[in-house]
Short mmCIF file of C-alpha atoms in Angstrom, two decimals:
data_model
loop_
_atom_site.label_atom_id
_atom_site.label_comp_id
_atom_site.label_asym_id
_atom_site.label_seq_id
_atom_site.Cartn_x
_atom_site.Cartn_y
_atom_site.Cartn_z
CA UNK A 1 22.14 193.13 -250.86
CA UNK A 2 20.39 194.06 -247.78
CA UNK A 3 18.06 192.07 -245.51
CA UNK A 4 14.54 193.30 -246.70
CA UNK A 5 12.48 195.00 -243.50
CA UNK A 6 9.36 193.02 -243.11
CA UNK A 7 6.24 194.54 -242.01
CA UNK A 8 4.32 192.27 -239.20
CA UNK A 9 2.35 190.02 -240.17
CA UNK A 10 -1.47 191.30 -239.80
CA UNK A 11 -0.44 194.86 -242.21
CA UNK A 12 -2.00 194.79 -245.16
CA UNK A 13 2.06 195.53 -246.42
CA UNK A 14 3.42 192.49 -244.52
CA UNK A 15 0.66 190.12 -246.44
CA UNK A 16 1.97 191.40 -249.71
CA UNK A 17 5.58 191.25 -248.44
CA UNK A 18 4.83 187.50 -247.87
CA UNK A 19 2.98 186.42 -250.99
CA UNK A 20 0.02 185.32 -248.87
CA UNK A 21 -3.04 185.05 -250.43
CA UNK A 22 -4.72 187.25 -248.04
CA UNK A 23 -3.01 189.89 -249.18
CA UNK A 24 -4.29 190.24 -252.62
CA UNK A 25 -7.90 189.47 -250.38
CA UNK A 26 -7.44 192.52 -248.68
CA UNK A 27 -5.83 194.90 -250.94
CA UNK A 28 -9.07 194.53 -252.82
CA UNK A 29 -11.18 195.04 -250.01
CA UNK A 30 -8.89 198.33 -248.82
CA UNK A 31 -9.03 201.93 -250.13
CA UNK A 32 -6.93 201.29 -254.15
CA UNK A 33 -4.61 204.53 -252.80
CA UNK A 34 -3.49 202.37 -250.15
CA UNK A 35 -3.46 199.12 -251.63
CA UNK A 36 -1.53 200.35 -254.70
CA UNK A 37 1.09 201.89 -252.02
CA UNK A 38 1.94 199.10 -250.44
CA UNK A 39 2.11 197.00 -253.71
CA UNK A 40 4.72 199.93 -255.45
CA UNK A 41 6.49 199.33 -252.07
CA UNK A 42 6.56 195.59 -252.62
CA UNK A 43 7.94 195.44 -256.00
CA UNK A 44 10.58 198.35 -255.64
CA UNK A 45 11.92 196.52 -252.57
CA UNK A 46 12.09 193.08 -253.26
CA UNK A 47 11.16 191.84 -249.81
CA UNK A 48 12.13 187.96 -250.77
CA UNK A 49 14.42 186.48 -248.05
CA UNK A 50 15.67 183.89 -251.30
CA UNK A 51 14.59 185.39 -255.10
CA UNK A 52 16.30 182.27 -256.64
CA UNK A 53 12.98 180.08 -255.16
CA UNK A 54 10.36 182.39 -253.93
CA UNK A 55 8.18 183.48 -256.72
CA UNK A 56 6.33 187.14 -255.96
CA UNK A 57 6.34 188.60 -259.58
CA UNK A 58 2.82 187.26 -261.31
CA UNK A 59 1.42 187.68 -257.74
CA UNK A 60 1.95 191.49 -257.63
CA UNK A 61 0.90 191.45 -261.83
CA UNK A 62 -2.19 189.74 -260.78
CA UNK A 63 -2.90 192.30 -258.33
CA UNK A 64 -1.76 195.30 -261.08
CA UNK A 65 -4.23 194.60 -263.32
CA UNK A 66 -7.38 194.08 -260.94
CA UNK A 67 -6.78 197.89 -259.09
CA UNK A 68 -5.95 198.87 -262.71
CA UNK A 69 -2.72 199.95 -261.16
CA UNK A 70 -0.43 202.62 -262.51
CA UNK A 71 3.22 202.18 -263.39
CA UNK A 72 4.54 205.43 -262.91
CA UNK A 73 6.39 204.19 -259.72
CA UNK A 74 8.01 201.55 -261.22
CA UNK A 75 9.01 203.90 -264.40
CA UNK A 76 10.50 206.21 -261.45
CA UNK A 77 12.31 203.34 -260.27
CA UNK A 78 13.96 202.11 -263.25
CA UNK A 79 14.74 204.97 -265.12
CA UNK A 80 16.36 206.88 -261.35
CA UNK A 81 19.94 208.17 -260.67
CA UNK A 82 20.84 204.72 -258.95
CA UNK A 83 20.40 202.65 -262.33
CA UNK A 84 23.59 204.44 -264.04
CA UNK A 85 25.75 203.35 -260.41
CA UNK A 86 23.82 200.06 -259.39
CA UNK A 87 23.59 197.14 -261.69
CA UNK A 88 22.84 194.78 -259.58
CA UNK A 89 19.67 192.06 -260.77
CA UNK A 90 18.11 192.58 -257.71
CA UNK A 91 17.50 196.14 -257.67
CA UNK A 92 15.25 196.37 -260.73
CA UNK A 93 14.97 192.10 -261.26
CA UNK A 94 11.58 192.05 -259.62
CA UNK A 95 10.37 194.93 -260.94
CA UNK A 96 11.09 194.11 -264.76
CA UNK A 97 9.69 190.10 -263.77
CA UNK A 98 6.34 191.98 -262.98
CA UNK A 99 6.79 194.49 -266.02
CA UNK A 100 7.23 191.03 -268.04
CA UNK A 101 3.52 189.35 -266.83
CA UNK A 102 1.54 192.49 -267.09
CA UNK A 103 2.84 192.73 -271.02
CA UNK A 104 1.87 189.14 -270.90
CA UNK A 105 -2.05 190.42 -269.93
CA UNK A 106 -2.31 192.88 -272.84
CA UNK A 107 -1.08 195.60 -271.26
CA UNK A 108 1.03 198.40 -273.57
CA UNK A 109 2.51 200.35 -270.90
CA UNK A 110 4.05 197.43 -269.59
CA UNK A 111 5.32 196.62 -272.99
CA UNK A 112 6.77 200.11 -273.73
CA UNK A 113 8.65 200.30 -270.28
CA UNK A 114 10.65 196.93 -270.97
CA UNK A 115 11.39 197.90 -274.50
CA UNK A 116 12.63 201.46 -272.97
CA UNK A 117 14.90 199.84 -270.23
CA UNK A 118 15.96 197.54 -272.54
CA UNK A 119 17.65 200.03 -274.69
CA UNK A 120 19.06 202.09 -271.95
CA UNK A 121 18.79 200.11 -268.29
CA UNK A 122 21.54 199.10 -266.42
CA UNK A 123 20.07 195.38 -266.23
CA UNK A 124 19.05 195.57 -270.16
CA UNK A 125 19.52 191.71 -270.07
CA UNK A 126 16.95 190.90 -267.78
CA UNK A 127 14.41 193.31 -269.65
CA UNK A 128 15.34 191.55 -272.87
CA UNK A 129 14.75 187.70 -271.65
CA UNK A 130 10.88 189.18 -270.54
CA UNK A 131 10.90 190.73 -274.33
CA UNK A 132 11.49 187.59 -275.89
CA UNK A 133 9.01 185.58 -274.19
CA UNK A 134 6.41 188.28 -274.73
CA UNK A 135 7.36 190.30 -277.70
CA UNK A 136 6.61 190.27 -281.22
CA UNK A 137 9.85 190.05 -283.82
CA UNK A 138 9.46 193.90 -284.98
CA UNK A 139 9.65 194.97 -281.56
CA UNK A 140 12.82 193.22 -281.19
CA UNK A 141 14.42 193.56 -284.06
CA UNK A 142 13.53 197.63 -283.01
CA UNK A 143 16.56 196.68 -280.08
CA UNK A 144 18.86 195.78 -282.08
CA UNK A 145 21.02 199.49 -282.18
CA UNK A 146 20.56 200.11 -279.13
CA UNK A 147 21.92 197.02 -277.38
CA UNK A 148 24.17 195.74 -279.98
CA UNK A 149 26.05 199.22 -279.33
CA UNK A 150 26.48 198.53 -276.10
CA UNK A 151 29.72 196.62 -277.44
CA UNK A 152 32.36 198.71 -279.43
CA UNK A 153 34.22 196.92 -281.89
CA UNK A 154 37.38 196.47 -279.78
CA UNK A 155 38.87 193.52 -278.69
CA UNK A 156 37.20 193.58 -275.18
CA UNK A 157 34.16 194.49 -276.46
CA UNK A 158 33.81 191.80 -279.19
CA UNK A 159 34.75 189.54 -275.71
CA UNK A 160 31.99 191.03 -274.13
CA UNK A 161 29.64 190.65 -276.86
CA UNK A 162 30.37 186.64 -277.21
CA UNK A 163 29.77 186.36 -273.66
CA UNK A 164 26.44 188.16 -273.28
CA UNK A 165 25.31 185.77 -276.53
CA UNK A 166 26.64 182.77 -274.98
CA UNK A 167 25.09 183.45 -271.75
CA UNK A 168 21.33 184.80 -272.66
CA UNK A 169 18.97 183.37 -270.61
CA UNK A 170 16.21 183.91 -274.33
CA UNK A 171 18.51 183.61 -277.25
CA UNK A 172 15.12 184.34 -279.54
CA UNK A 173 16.57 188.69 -279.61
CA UNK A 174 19.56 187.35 -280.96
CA UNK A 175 19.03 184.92 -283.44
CA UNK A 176 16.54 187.53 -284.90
CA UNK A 177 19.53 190.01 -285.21
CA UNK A 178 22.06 187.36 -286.48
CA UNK A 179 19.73 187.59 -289.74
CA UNK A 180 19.81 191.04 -290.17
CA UNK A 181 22.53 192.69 -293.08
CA UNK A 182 23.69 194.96 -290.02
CA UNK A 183 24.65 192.49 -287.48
CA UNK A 184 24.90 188.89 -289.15
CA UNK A 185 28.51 188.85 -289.48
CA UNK A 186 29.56 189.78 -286.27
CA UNK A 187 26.69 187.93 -283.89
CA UNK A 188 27.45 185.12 -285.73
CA UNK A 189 31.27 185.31 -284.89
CA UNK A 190 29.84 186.20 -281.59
CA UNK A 191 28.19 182.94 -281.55
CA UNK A 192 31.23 180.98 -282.63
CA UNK A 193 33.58 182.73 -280.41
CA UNK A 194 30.86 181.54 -277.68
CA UNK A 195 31.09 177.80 -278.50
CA UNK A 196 34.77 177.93 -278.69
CA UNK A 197 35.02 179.09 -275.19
CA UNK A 198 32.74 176.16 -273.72
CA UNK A 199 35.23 173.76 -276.01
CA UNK A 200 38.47 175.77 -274.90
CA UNK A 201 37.29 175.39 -271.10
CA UNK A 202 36.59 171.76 -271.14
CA UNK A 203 39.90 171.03 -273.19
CA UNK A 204 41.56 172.29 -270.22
CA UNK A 205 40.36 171.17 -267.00
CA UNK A 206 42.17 172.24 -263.56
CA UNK A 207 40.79 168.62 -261.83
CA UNK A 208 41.81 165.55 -261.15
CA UNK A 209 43.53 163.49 -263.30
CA UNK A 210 43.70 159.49 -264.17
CA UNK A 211 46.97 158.70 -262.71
CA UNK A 212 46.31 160.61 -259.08
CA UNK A 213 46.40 158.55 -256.17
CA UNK A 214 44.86 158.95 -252.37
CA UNK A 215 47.27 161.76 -251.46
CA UNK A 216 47.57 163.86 -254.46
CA UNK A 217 43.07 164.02 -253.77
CA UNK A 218 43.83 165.17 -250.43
CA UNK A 219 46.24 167.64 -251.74
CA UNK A 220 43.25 169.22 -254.19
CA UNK A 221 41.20 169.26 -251.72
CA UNK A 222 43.64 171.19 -248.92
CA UNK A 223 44.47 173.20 -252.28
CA UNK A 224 40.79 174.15 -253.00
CA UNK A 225 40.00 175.13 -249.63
CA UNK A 226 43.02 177.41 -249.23
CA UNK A 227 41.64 179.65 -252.49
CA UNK A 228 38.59 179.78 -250.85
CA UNK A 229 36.51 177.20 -252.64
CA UNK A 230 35.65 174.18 -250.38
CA UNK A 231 36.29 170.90 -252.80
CA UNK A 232 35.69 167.59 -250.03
CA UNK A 233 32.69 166.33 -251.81
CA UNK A 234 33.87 166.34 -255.38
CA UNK A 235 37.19 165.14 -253.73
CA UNK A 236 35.73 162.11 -251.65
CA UNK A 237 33.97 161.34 -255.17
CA UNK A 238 37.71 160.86 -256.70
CA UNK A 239 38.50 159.23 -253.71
CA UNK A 240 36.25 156.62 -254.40
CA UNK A 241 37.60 156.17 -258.11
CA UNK A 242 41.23 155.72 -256.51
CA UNK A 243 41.43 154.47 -253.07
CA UNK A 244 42.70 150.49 -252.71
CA UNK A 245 42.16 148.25 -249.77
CA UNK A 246 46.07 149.45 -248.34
CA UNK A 247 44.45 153.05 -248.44
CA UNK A 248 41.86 152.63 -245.31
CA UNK A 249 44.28 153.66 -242.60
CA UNK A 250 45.56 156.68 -244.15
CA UNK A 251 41.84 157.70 -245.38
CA UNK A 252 40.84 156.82 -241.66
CA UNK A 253 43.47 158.81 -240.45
CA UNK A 254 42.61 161.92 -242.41
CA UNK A 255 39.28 161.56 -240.97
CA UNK A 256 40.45 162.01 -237.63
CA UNK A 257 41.83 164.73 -238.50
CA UNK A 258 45.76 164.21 -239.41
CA UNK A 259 45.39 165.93 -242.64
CA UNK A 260 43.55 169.03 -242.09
CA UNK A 261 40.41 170.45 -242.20
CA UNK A 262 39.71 170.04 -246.12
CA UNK A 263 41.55 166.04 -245.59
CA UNK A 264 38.81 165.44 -242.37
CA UNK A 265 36.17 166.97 -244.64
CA UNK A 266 37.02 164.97 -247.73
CA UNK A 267 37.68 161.23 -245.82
CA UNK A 268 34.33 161.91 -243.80
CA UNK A 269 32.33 161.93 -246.94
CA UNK A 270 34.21 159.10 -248.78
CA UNK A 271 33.34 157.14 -245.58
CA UNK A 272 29.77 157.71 -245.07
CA UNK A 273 28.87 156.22 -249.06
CA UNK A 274 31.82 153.15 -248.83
CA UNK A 275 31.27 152.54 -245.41
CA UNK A 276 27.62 153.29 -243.94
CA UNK A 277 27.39 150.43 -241.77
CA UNK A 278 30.25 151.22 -239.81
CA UNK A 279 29.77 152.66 -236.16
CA UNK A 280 33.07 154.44 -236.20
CA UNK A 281 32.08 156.54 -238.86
CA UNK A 282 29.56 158.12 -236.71
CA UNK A 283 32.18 158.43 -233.89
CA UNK A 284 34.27 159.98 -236.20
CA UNK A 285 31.12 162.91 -237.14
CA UNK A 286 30.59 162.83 -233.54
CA UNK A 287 34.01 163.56 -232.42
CA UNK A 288 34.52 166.51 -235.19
CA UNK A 289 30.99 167.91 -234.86
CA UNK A 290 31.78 170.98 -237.41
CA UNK A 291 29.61 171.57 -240.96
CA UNK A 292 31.92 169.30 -243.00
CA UNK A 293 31.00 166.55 -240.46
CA UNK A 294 27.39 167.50 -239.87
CA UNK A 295 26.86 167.39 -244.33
CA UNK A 296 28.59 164.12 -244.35
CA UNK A 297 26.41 162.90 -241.34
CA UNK A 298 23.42 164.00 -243.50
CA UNK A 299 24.46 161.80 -246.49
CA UNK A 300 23.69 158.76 -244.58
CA UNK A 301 20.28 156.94 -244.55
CA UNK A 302 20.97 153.75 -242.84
CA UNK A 303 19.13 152.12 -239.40
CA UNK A 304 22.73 153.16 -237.77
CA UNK A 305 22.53 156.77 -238.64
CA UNK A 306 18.57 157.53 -237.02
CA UNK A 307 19.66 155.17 -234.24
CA UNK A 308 22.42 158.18 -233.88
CA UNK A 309 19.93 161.08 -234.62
CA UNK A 310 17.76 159.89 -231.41
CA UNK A 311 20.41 160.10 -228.55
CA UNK A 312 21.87 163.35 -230.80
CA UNK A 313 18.44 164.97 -231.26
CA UNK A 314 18.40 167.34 -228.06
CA UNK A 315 22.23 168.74 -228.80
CA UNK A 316 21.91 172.39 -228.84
CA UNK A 317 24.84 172.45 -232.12
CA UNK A 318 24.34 172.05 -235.67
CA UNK A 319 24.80 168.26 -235.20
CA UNK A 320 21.44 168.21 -233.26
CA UNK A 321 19.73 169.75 -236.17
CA UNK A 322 20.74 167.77 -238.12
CA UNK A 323 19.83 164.85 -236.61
CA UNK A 324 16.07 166.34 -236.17
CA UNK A 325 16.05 166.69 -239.83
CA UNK A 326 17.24 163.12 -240.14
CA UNK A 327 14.41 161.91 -237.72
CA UNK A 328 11.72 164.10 -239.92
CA UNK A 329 13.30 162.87 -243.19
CA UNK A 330 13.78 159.13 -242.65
CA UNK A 331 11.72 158.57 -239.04
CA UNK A 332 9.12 156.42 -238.41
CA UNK A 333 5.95 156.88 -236.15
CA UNK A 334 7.96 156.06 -233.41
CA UNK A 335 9.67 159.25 -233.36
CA UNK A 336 6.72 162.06 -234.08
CA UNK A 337 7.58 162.75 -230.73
CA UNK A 338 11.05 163.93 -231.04
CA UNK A 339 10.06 165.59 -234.49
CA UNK A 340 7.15 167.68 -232.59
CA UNK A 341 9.77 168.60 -229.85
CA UNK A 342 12.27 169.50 -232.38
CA UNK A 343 9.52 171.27 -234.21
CA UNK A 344 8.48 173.88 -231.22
CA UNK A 345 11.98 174.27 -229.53
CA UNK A 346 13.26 175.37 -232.91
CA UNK A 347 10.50 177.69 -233.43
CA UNK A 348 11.03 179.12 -230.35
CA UNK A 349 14.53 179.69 -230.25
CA UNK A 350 15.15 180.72 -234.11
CA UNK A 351 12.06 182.28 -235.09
CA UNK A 352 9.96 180.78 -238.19
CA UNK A 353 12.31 182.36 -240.72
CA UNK A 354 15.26 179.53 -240.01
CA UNK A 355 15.98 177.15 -242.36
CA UNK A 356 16.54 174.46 -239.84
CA UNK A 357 12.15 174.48 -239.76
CA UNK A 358 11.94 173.38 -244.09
CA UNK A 359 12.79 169.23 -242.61
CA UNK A 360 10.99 169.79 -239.91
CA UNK A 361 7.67 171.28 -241.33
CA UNK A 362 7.75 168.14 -243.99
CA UNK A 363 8.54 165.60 -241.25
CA UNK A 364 5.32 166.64 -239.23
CA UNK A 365 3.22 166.16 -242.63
CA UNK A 366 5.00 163.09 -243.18
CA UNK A 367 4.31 161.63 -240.60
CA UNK A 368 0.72 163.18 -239.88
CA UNK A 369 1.44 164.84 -236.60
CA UNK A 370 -1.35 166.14 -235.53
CA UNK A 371 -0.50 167.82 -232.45
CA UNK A 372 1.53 169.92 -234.54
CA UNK A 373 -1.16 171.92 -236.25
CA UNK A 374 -0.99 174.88 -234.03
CA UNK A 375 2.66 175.63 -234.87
CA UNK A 376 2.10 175.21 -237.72
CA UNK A 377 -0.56 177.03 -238.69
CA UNK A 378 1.52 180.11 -236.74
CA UNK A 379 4.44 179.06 -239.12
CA UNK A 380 2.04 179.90 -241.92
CA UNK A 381 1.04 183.39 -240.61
CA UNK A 382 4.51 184.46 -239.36
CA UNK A 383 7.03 183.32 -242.03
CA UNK A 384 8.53 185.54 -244.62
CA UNK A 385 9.41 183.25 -246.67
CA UNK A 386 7.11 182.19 -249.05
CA UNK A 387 8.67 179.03 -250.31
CA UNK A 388 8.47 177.66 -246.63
CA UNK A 389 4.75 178.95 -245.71
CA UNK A 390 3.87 176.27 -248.96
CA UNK A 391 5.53 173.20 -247.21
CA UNK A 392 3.90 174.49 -244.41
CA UNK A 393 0.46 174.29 -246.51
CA UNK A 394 1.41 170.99 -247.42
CA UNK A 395 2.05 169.71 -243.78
CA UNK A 396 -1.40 171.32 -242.85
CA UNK A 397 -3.41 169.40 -245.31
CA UNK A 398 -1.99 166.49 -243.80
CA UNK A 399 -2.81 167.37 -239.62
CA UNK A 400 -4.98 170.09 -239.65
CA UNK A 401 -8.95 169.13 -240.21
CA UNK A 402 -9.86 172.67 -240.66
CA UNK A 403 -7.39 173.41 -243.38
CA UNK A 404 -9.59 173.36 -246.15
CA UNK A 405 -11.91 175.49 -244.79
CA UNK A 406 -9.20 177.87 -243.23
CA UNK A 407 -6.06 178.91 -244.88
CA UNK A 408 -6.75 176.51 -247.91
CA UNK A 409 -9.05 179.04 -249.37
CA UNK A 410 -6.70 182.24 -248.95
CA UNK A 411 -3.96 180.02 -250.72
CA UNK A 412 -5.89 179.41 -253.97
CA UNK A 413 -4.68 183.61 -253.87
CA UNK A 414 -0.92 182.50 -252.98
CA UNK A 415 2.26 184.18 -254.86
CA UNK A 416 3.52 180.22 -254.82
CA UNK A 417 2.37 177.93 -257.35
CA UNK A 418 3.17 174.85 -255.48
CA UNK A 419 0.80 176.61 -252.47
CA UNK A 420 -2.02 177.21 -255.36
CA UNK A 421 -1.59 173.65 -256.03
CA UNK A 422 -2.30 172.29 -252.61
CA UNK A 423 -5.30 174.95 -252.45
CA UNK A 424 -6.97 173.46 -255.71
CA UNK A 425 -6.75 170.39 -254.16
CA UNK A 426 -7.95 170.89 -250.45
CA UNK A 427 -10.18 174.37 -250.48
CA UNK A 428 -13.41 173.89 -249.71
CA UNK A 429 -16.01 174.47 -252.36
CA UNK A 430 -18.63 175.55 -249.89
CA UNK A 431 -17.35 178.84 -249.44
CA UNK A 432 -18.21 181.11 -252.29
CA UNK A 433 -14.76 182.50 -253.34
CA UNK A 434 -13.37 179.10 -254.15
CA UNK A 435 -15.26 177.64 -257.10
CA UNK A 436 -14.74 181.54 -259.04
CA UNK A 437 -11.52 181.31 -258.37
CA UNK A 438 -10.84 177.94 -259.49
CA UNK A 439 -12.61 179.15 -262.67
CA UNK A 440 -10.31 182.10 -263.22
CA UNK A 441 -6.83 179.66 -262.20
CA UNK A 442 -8.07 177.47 -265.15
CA UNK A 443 -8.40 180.04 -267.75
CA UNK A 444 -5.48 181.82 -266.87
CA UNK A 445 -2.79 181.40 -269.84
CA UNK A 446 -0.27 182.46 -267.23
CA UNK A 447 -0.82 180.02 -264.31
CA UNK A 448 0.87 176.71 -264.57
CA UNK A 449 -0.03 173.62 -265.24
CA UNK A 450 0.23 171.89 -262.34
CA UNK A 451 -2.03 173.99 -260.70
CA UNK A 452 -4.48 174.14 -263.76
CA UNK A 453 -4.45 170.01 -263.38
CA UNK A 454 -5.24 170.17 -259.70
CA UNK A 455 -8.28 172.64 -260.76
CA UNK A 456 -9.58 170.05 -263.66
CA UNK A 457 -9.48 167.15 -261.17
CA UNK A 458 -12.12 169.52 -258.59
CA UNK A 459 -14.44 171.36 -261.41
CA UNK A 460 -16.15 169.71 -264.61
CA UNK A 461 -14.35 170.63 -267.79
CA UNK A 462 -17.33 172.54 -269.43
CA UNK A 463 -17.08 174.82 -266.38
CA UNK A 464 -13.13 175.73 -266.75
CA UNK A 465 -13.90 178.30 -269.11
#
């Protein structure tokens, strides 16, 4: 997947690209030709840096229904040459996620388009977990033939069927076909076949096993990192389980480094759980200063470890980072300084896309740095990422005095509902788009809970209607 291109920040495109509230606040106020072009744009080029925690898709269904927005654009898009060669979630994911909420408002079109790509889309799947959420059981059942044949009764395709009922994200589709006189019979051994595979799998685990000692650990672990799949913390964990009193020197020895890069790895994280306290450790971290050492250095919590993170603080490497994160995570007033310098030097040499700046933004809320505001707030405006503008939010509520006034209000608009959570609770009711709004949050079926809690605890219950 490619990086998405991000539009600067004051386009009306690069407020939608973001998820910022002002961007649904000016797309109403702009010309709807324009506005609905640069939401089309949005949704059939997912600009999330991360779609596995930034949430965009009821934000651009929101803003669908009040332009009254076509969907021919995103029929175009799903139904193009590209979906018989790409099947990858994230070309069409968003775009069905958004198809999903605006069936969810009462609109048909919406409806008819999923059940369409359901039956014929490369990413069918997808379509049918927003179907069965949002669909009634004719309209499903109606899927049946089409999907079911997806799967020719062959040997790889009965595999293939067993695997896409074991792994459905909605099993509601299914379990309405499994009762039909067409189907029962085979989604049903479809469904056992599933089961058995989860049994088969943990009857034969490729692990650790009771009788290993110290080295044979090591050995996994040197083993797991030659195939390509890093195995030190689930190691050090066995280490733990197996390692005697006679063990220390070798496990200190690995440590240093005798063993290898997956041994180092491994002995570093037993260390820093059985022995926190112990000042070597943190020579041993500081000596290998690579991301095995930096994640074990991490793990630890202790008076020791911050004592550490202040002289290691201004390194320019990973382990510097680190230690700023361990400062904003586990500091105390006595080091808002360092934070705030952390804060602005990383801002200024990795942009406020990094995610070095997620600690950082918390530690200056945590610890109410208020000199910190004004990076801050340009953290908020500049970010792409929506998931770190809302910690951002939250670090503002706690330093910045015009917050509810300012960028509290645009946030009650916010594609994040941990952001439209932190609006409910902060925006000022004095301006005139916030009590409306906290109206329409509350009797939204759609919005979640949290956020329609935060809007009880601000507006009397007869008035959440």
């Amino acid at each position: 997947m490619f990086e998405p291109v991000i539009a600067p920040s004051g386009t009306l495109l690069g407020l939608l690209q973001r998820g910022r509230g002002d961007g649904t606040l000016h797309a109403l106020a702009a010309p709807r030709d324009e506005a609905l072009e640069a939401l089309n744009h949005c949704v059939l080029r997912d600009p999330r840096q991360d779609w596995q925690v930034e949430n965009r898709s009821l934000y651009y269904a929101r803003l669908y229904v009040d332009l009254d927005g076509p969907l021919g654009e995103i029929e175009t898009h799903l139904f193009c040459v590209d979906d018989l060669v790409d099947e990858a979630d994230h070309r069409t994911g968003l775009a069905l996620s958004v198809l999903g909420h605006l069936a969810s408002y009462g609109r048909d079109d919406a409806l008819m388009l999923l059940r369409r790509y359901a039956a014929s889309g490369a990413n069918w799947a997808w379509a049918l977990d927003e179907l069965a959420l949002r669909d009634d059981d004719e309209g499903l059942r109606s899927l049946a033939d089409p999907v079911v044949a997806r799967f020719p009764a062959t040997a790889e395709g009965e595999a293939r069927l067993a695997a896409a009922v074991r792994d459905a994200y909605e099993p509601r589709p299914w379990c309405l076909w499994e009762e039909t006189p067409r189907y029962g019979e085979r989604l049903r051994a479809a469904r056992r076949q599933g089961s058995f595979d989860r049994w088969q799998r943990q009857l034969t685990p490729t692990g650790p096993r009771p009788d290993w000692g110290v080295q044979a650990v090591f050995d996994w672990a040197a083993e797991g990192l030659r195939r390509g799949n890093p195995l030190h913390v689930p190691a050090a964990r066995c280490l733990a389980a197996v390692a005697a009193p006679e063990d220390r020197p070798a496990i200190l020895a690995a440590a240093a480094g005798a063993l290898g890069e997956a041994g180092r790895a491994t002995a570093l994280h037993h260390l820093v759980l059985a022995e926190p306290d112990n000042p070597a450790v943190l020579d041993l971290i500081e000596a290998a200063g690579d991301e095995p050492a930096v994640a074990a250095y991490e793990r630890m919590c202790g008076p020791d470890a911050l004592d550490r993170a202040r002289r290691w603080i201004h390194r320019p490497d990973a382990l510097g980072a680190a230690a700023a994160a361990t400062l904003a995570t586990r500091g105390g007033a006595e080091d808002a300084a360092l934070v705030l310098g952390a804060l602005r030097s990383t801002v200024r040499g990795a942009g406020p896309d990094t995610q070095r700046l997620f600690a950082l933004v918390d530690g200056a809320g945590r610890l109410a740095i208020s000199c910190a505001a004004p990076v801050l707030r340009h953290i908020y405006r500049e970010t792409a990422s929506s998931h770190l503008r809302g910690r951002t939010a939250r670090a503002l509520a706690s330093t910045d005095p015009t917050f509810a006034a300012g960028f509290a209000v645009e946030c009650l608009w916010d594609c994040e509902e941990t952001t439209r959570e932190v609006a409910a609770r902060h925006a000022e009711t004095a301006d005139a788009r916030v009590t409306p709004r906290l109206r329409r949050l509350a009797a939204d079926p759609a919005e979640e809970e949290d956020v329609q809690s935060a809007v009880r605890s601000r507006i009397m219950p007869e008035s959440a209607v």
